[in-house]
PDB file of C-alpha atoms in Angstrom:
ATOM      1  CA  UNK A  87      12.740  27.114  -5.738  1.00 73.00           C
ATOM      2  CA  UNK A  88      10.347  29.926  -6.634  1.00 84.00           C
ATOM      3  CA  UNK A  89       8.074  30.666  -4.014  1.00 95.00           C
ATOM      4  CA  UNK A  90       5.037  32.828  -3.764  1.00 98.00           C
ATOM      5  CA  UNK A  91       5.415  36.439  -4.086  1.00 98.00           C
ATOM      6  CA  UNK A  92       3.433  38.991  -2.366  1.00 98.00           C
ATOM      7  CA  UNK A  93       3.531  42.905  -2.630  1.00 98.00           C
ATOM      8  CA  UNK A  94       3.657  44.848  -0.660  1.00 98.00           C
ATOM      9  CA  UNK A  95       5.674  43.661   2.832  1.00 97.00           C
ATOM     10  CA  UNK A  96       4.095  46.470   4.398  1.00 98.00           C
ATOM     11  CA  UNK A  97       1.658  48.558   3.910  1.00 98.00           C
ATOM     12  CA  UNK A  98      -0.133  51.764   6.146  1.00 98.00           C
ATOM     13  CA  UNK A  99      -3.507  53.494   5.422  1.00 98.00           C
ATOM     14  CA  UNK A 100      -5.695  55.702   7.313  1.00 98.00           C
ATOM     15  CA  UNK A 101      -9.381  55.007   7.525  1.00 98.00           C
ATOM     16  CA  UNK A 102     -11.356  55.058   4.401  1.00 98.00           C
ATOM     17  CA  UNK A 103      -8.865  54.679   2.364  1.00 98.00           C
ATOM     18  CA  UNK A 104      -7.836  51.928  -0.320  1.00 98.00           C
ATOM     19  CA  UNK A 105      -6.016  49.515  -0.798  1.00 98.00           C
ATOM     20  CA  UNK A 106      -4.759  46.851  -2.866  1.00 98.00           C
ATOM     21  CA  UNK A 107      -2.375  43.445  -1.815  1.00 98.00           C
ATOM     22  CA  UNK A 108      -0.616  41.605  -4.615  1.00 98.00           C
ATOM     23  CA  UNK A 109       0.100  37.914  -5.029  1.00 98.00           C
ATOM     24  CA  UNK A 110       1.824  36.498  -7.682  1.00 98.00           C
ATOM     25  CA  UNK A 111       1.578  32.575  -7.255  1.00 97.00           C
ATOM     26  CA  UNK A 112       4.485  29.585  -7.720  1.00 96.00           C
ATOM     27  CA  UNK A 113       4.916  28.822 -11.487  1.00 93.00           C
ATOM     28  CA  UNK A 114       1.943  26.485 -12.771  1.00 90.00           C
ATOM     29  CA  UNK A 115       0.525  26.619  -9.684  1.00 92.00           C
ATOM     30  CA  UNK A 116      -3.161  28.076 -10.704  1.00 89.00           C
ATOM     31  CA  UNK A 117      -5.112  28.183  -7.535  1.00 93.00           C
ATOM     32  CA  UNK A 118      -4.628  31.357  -4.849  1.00 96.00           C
ATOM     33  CA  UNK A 119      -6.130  31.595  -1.870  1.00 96.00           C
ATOM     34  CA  UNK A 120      -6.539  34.550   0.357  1.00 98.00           C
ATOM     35  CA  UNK A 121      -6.437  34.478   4.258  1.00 98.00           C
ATOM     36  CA  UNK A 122      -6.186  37.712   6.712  1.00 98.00           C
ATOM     37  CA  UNK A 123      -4.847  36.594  10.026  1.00 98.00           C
ATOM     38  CA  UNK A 124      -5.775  39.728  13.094  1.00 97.00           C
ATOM     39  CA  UNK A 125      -3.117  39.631  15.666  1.00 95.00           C
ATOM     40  CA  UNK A 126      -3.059  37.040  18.116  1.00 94.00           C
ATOM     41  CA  UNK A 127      -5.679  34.938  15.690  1.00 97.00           C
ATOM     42  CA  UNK A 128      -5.287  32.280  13.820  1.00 97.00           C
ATOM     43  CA  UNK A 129      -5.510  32.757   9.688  1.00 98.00           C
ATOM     44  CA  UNK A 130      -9.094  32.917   8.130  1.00 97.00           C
ATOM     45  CA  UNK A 131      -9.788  32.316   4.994  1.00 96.00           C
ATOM     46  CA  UNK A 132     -11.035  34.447   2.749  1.00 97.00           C
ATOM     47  CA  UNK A 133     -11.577  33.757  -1.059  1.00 96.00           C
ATOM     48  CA  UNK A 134      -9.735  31.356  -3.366  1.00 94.00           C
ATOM     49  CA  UNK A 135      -9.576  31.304  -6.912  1.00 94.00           C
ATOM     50  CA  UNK A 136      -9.121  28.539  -9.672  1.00 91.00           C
ATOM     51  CA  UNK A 137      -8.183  28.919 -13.414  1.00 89.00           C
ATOM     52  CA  UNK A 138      -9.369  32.802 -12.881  1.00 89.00           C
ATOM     53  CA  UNK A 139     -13.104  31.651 -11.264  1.00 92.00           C
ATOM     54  CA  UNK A 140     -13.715  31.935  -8.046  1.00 91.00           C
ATOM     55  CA  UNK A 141     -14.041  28.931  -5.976  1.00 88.00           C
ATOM     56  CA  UNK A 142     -14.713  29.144  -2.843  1.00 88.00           C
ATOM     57  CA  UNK A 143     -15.741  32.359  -0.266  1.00 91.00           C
ATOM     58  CA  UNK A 144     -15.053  32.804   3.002  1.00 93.00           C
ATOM     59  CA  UNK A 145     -16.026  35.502   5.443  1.00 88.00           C
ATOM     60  CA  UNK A 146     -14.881  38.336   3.206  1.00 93.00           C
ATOM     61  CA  UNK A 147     -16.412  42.179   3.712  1.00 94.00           C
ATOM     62  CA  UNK A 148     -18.113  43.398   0.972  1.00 95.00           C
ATOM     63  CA  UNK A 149     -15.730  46.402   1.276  1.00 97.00           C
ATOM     64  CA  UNK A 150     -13.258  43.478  -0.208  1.00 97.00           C
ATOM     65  CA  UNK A 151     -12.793  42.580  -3.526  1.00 96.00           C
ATOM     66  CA  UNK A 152     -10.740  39.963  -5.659  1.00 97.00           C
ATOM     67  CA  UNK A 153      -9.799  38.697  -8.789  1.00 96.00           C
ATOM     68  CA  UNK A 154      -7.312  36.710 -10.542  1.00 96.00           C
ATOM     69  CA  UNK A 155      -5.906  37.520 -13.971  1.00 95.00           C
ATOM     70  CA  UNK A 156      -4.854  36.160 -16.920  1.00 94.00           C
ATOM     71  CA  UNK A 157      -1.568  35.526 -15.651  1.00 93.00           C
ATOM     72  CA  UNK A 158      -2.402  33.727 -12.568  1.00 94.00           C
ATOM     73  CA  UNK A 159      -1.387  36.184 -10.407  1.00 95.00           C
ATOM     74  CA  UNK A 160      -4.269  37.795  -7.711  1.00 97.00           C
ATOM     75  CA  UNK A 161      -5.041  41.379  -6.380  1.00 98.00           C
ATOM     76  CA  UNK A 162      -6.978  41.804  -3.071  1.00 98.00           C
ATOM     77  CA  UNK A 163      -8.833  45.164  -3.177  1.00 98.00           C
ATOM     78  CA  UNK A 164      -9.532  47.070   0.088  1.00 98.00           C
ATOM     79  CA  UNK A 165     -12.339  49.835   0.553  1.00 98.00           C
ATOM     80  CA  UNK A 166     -13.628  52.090   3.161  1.00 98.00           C
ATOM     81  CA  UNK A 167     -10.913  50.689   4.917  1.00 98.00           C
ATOM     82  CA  UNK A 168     -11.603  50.446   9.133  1.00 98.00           C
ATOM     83  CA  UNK A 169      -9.328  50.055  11.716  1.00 98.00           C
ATOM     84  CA  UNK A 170     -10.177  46.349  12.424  1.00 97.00           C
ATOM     85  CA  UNK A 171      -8.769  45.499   8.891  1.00 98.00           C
ATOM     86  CA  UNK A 172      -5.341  45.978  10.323  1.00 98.00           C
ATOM     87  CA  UNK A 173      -3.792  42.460  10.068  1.00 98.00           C
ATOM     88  CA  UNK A 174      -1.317  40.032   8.337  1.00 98.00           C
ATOM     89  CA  UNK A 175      -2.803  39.450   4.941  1.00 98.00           C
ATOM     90  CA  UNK A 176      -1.293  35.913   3.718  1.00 98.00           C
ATOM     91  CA  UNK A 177      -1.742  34.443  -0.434  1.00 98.00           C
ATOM     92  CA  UNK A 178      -0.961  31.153  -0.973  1.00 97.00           C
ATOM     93  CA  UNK A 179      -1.009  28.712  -4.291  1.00 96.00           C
ATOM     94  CA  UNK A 180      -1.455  25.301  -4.801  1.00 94.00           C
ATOM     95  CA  UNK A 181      -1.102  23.354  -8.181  1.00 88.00           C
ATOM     96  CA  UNK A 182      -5.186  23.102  -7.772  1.00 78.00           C
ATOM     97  CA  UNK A 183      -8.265  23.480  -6.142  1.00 70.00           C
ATOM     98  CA  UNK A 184      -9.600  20.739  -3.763  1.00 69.00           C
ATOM     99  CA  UNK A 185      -7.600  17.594  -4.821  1.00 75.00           C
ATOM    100  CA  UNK A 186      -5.494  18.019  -1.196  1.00 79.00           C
ATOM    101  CA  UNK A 187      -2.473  19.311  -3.061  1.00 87.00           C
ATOM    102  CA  UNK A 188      -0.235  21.216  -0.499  1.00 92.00           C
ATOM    103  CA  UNK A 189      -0.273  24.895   0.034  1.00 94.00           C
ATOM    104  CA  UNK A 190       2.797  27.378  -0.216  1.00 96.00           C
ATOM    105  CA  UNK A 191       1.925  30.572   1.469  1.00 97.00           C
ATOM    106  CA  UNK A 192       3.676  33.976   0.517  1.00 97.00           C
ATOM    107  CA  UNK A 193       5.375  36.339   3.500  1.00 97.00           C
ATOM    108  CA  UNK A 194       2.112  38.360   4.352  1.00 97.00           C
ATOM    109  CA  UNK A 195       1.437  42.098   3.838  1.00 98.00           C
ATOM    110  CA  UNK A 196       1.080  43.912   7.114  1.00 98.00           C
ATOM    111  CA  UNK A 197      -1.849  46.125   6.752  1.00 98.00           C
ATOM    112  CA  UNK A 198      -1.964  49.094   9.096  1.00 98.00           C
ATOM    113  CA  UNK A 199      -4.889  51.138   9.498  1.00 98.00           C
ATOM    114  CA  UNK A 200      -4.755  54.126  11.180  1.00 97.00           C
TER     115      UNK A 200
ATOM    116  CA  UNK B  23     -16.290  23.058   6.698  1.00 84.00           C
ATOM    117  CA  UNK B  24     -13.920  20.922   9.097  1.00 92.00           C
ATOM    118  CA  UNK B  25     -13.153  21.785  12.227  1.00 95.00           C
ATOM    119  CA  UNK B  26      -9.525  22.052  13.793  1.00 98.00           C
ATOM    120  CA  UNK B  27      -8.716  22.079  17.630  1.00 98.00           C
ATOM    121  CA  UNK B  28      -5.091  22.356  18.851  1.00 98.00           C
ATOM    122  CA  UNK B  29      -4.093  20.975  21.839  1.00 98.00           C
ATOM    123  CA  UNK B  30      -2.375  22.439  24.180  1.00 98.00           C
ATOM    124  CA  UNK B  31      -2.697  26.217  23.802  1.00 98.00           C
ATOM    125  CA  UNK B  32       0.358  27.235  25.456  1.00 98.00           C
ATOM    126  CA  UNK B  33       3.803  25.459  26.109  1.00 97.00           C
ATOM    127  CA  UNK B  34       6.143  26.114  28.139  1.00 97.00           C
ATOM    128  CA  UNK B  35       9.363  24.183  27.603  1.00 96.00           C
ATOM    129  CA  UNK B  36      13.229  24.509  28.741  1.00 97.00           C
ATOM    130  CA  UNK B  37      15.772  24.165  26.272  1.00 98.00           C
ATOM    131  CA  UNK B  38      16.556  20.481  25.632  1.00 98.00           C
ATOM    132  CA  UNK B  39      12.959  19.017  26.224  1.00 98.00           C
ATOM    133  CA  UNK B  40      10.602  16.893  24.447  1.00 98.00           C
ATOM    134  CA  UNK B  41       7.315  17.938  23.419  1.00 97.00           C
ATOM    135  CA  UNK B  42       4.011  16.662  21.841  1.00 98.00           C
ATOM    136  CA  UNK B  43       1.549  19.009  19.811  1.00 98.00           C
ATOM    137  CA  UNK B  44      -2.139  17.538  18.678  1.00 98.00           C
ATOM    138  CA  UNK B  45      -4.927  18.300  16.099  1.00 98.00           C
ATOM    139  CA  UNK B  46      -7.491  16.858  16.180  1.00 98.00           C
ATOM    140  CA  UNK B  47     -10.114  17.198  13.047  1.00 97.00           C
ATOM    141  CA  UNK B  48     -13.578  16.977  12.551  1.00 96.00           C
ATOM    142  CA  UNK B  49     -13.973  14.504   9.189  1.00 93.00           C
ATOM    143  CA  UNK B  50     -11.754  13.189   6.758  1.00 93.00           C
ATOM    144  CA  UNK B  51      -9.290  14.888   5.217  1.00 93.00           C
ATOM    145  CA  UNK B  52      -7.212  15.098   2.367  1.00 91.00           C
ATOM    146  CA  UNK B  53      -4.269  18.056   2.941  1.00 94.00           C
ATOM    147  CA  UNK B  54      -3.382  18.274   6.877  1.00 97.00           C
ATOM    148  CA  UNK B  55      -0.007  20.533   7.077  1.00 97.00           C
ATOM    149  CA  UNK B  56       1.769  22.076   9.827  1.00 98.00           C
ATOM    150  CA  UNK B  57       2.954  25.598  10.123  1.00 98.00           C
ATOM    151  CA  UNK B  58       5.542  27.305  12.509  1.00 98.00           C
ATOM    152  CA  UNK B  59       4.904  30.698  12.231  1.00 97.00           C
ATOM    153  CA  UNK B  60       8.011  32.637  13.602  1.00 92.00           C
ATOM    154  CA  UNK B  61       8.241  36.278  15.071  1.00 88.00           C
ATOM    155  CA  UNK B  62       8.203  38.051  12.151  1.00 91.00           C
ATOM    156  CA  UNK B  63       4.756  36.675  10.978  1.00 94.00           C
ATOM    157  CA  UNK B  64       6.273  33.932   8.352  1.00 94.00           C
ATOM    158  CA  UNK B  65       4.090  31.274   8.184  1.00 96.00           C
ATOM    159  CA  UNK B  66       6.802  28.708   8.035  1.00 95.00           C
ATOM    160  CA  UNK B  67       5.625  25.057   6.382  1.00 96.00           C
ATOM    161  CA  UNK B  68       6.852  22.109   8.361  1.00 97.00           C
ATOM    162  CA  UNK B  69       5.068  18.842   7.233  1.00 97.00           C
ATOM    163  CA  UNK B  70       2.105  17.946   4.777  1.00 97.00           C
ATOM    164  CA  UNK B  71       1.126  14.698   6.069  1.00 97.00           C
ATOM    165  CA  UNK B  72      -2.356  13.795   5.164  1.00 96.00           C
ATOM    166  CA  UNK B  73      -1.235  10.510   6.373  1.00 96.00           C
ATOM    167  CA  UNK B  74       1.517   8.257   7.791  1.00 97.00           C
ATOM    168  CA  UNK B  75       4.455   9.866   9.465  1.00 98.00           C
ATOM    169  CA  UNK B  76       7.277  12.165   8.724  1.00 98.00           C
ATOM    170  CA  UNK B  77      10.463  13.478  10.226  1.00 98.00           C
ATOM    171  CA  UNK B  78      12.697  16.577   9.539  1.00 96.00           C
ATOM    172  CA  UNK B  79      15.831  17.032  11.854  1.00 97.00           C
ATOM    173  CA  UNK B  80      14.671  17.208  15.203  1.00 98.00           C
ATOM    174  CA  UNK B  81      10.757  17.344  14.224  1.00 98.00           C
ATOM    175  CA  UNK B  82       8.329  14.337  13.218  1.00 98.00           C
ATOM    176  CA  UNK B  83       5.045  14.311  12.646  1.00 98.00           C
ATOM    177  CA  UNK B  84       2.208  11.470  12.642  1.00 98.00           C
ATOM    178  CA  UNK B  85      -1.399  11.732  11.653  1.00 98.00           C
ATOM    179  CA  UNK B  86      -3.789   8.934  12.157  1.00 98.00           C
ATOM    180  CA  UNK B  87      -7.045   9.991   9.390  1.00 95.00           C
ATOM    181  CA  UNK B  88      -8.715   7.250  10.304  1.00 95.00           C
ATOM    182  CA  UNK B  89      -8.679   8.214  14.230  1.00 97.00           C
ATOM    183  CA  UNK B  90      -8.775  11.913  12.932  1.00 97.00           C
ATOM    184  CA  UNK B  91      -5.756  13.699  14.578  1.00 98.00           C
ATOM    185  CA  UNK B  92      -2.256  14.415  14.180  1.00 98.00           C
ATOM    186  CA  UNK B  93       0.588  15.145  16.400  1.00 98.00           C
ATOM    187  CA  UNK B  94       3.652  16.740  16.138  1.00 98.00           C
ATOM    188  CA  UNK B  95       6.965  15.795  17.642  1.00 98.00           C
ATOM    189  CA  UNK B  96       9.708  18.140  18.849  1.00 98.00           C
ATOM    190  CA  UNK B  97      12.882  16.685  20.169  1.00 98.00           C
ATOM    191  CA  UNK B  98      15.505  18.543  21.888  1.00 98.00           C
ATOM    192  CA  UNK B  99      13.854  22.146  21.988  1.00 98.00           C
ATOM    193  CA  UNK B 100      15.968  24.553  20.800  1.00 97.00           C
ATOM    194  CA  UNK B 101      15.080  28.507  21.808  1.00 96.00           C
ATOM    195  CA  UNK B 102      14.689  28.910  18.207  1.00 95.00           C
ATOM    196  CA  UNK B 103      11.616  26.716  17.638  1.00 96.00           C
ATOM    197  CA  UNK B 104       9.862  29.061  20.194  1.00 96.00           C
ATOM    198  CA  UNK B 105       6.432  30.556  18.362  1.00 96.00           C
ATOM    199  CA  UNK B 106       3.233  29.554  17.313  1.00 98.00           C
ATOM    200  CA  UNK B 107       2.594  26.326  15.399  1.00 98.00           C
ATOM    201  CA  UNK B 108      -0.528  25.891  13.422  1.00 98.00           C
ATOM    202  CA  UNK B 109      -2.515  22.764  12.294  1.00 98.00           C
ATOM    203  CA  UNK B 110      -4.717  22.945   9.387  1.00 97.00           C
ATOM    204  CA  UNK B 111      -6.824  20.964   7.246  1.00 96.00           C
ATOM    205  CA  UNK B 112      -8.920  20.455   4.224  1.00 93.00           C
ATOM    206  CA  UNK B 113     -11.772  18.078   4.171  1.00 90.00           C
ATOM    207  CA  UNK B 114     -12.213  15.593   1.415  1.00 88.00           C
ATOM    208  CA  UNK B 115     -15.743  16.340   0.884  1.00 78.00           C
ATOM    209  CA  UNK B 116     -16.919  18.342  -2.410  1.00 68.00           C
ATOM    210  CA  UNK B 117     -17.127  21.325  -1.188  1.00 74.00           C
ATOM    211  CA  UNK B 118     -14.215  22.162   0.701  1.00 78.00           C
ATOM    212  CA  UNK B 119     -11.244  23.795  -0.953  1.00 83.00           C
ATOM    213  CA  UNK B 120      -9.856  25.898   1.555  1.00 90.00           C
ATOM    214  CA  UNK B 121      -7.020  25.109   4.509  1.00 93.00           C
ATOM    215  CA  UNK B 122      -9.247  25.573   7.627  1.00 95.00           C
ATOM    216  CA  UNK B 123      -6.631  26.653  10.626  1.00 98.00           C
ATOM    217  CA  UNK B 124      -6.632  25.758  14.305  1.00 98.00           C
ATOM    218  CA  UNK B 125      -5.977  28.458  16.915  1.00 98.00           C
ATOM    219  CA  UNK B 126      -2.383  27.206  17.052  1.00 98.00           C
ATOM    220  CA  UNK B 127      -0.176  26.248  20.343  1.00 98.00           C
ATOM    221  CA  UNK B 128       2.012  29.446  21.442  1.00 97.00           C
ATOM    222  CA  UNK B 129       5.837  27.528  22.198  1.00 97.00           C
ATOM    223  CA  UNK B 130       8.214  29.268  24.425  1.00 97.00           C
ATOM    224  CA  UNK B 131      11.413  27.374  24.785  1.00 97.00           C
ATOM    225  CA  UNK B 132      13.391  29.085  27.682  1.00 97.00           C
ATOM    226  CA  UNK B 133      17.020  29.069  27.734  1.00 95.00           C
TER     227      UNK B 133
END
């Protein structure tokens, strides 16, 4: 079964710089969420996204940005990036928002900021 | 939003052993999963059990809405279900759409 696809696995910056996570969700599925999980923390969420509106916001820096496209699939953008931004970055899609469907998350993208 | 504690934090168990993991949550819910996320950061799904009771292999799982927790069942620890398992929830109110996590129970399962 498909699952959810993010891009890239890995990922190293140095401070200041940009950057910018891909998820491409589970066919049909049109809700993606966005979590960043520091290390030894649990996942937090983020922002999350339904039929290409945002639908809910978490505690996500200003320095972040994200949208979802025509296609369904969802791009986290990264400013001014700081060394506390180093962390597993997890998507995940459900077939919507709120009704208590479950939620398939992707692999992660390790962020590295040096 | 709803809150999610996870009881205990860490577990110790040796190979073979039986062991019970809790959530509790703070309202009603309608999505409660559990996660094993192994050492390479994969956030591994093991049950979505809103309600009612579950098994898979040597791992069940039980939540009681009403009485607002859940608990998760491991049977015969294996090394390989050492890591960190997550509860997390969504409440059914209107204005929670998001899979709020607890801060997980850390599993080592010692040969």
């Amino acid at each position: 079964a498909a699952g959810v696809i993010q891009s890239p696995r890995h990922l190293i910056k140095e401070k200041r710089e940009t950057a910018t996570l891909k998820c491409y969700p589970i066919p049909r599925h049109d809700t993606v969420y966005w979590y960043q999980q520091g290390p030894g923390q649990d996942p937090q969420f983020l922002i999350s996204f339904y039929e290409k509106m945002q639908s809910d916001k978490g505690s996500i820096p200003d320095r972040f940005s994200a949208q979802q496209f025509s296609d369904y699939h969802s791009e986290l953008n990264m400013s001014s990036l700081e060394l506390g931004d180093s962390a597993l970055y997890f998507c995940a899609s459900s077939p919507r928002a709120g009704d208590g469907s479950p939620l398939h998350f992707g692999n992660g993208t390790r962020l590295t900021v040096t | 939003g709803i809150q999610v504690e996870q009881s205990p934090p860490d577990l110790i168990l040796q190979e073979g052993a039986n062991s019970t993991l809790r959530c509790n949550f703070s309202d009603s819910v309608n999505n409660l999963q559990w996660f094993h996320q192994n050492p390479w950061g994969q956030l591994i799904n093991l049950f979505y059990i809103p309600s009612g009771t579950k098994q898979n292999g040597r791992l069940s799982a039980t939540t009681v809405a009403t009485e607002r927790y859940s608990l998760l069942y491991i049977s015969s620890s294996q090394t390989t279900d050492s890591g960190v398992y997550f509860c997390a929830a969504m409440g059914s109110g209107s204005n929670d759409y998001k899979l709020s996590f607890g801060a997980g129970t850390t599993v080592t399962v010692r040969a």
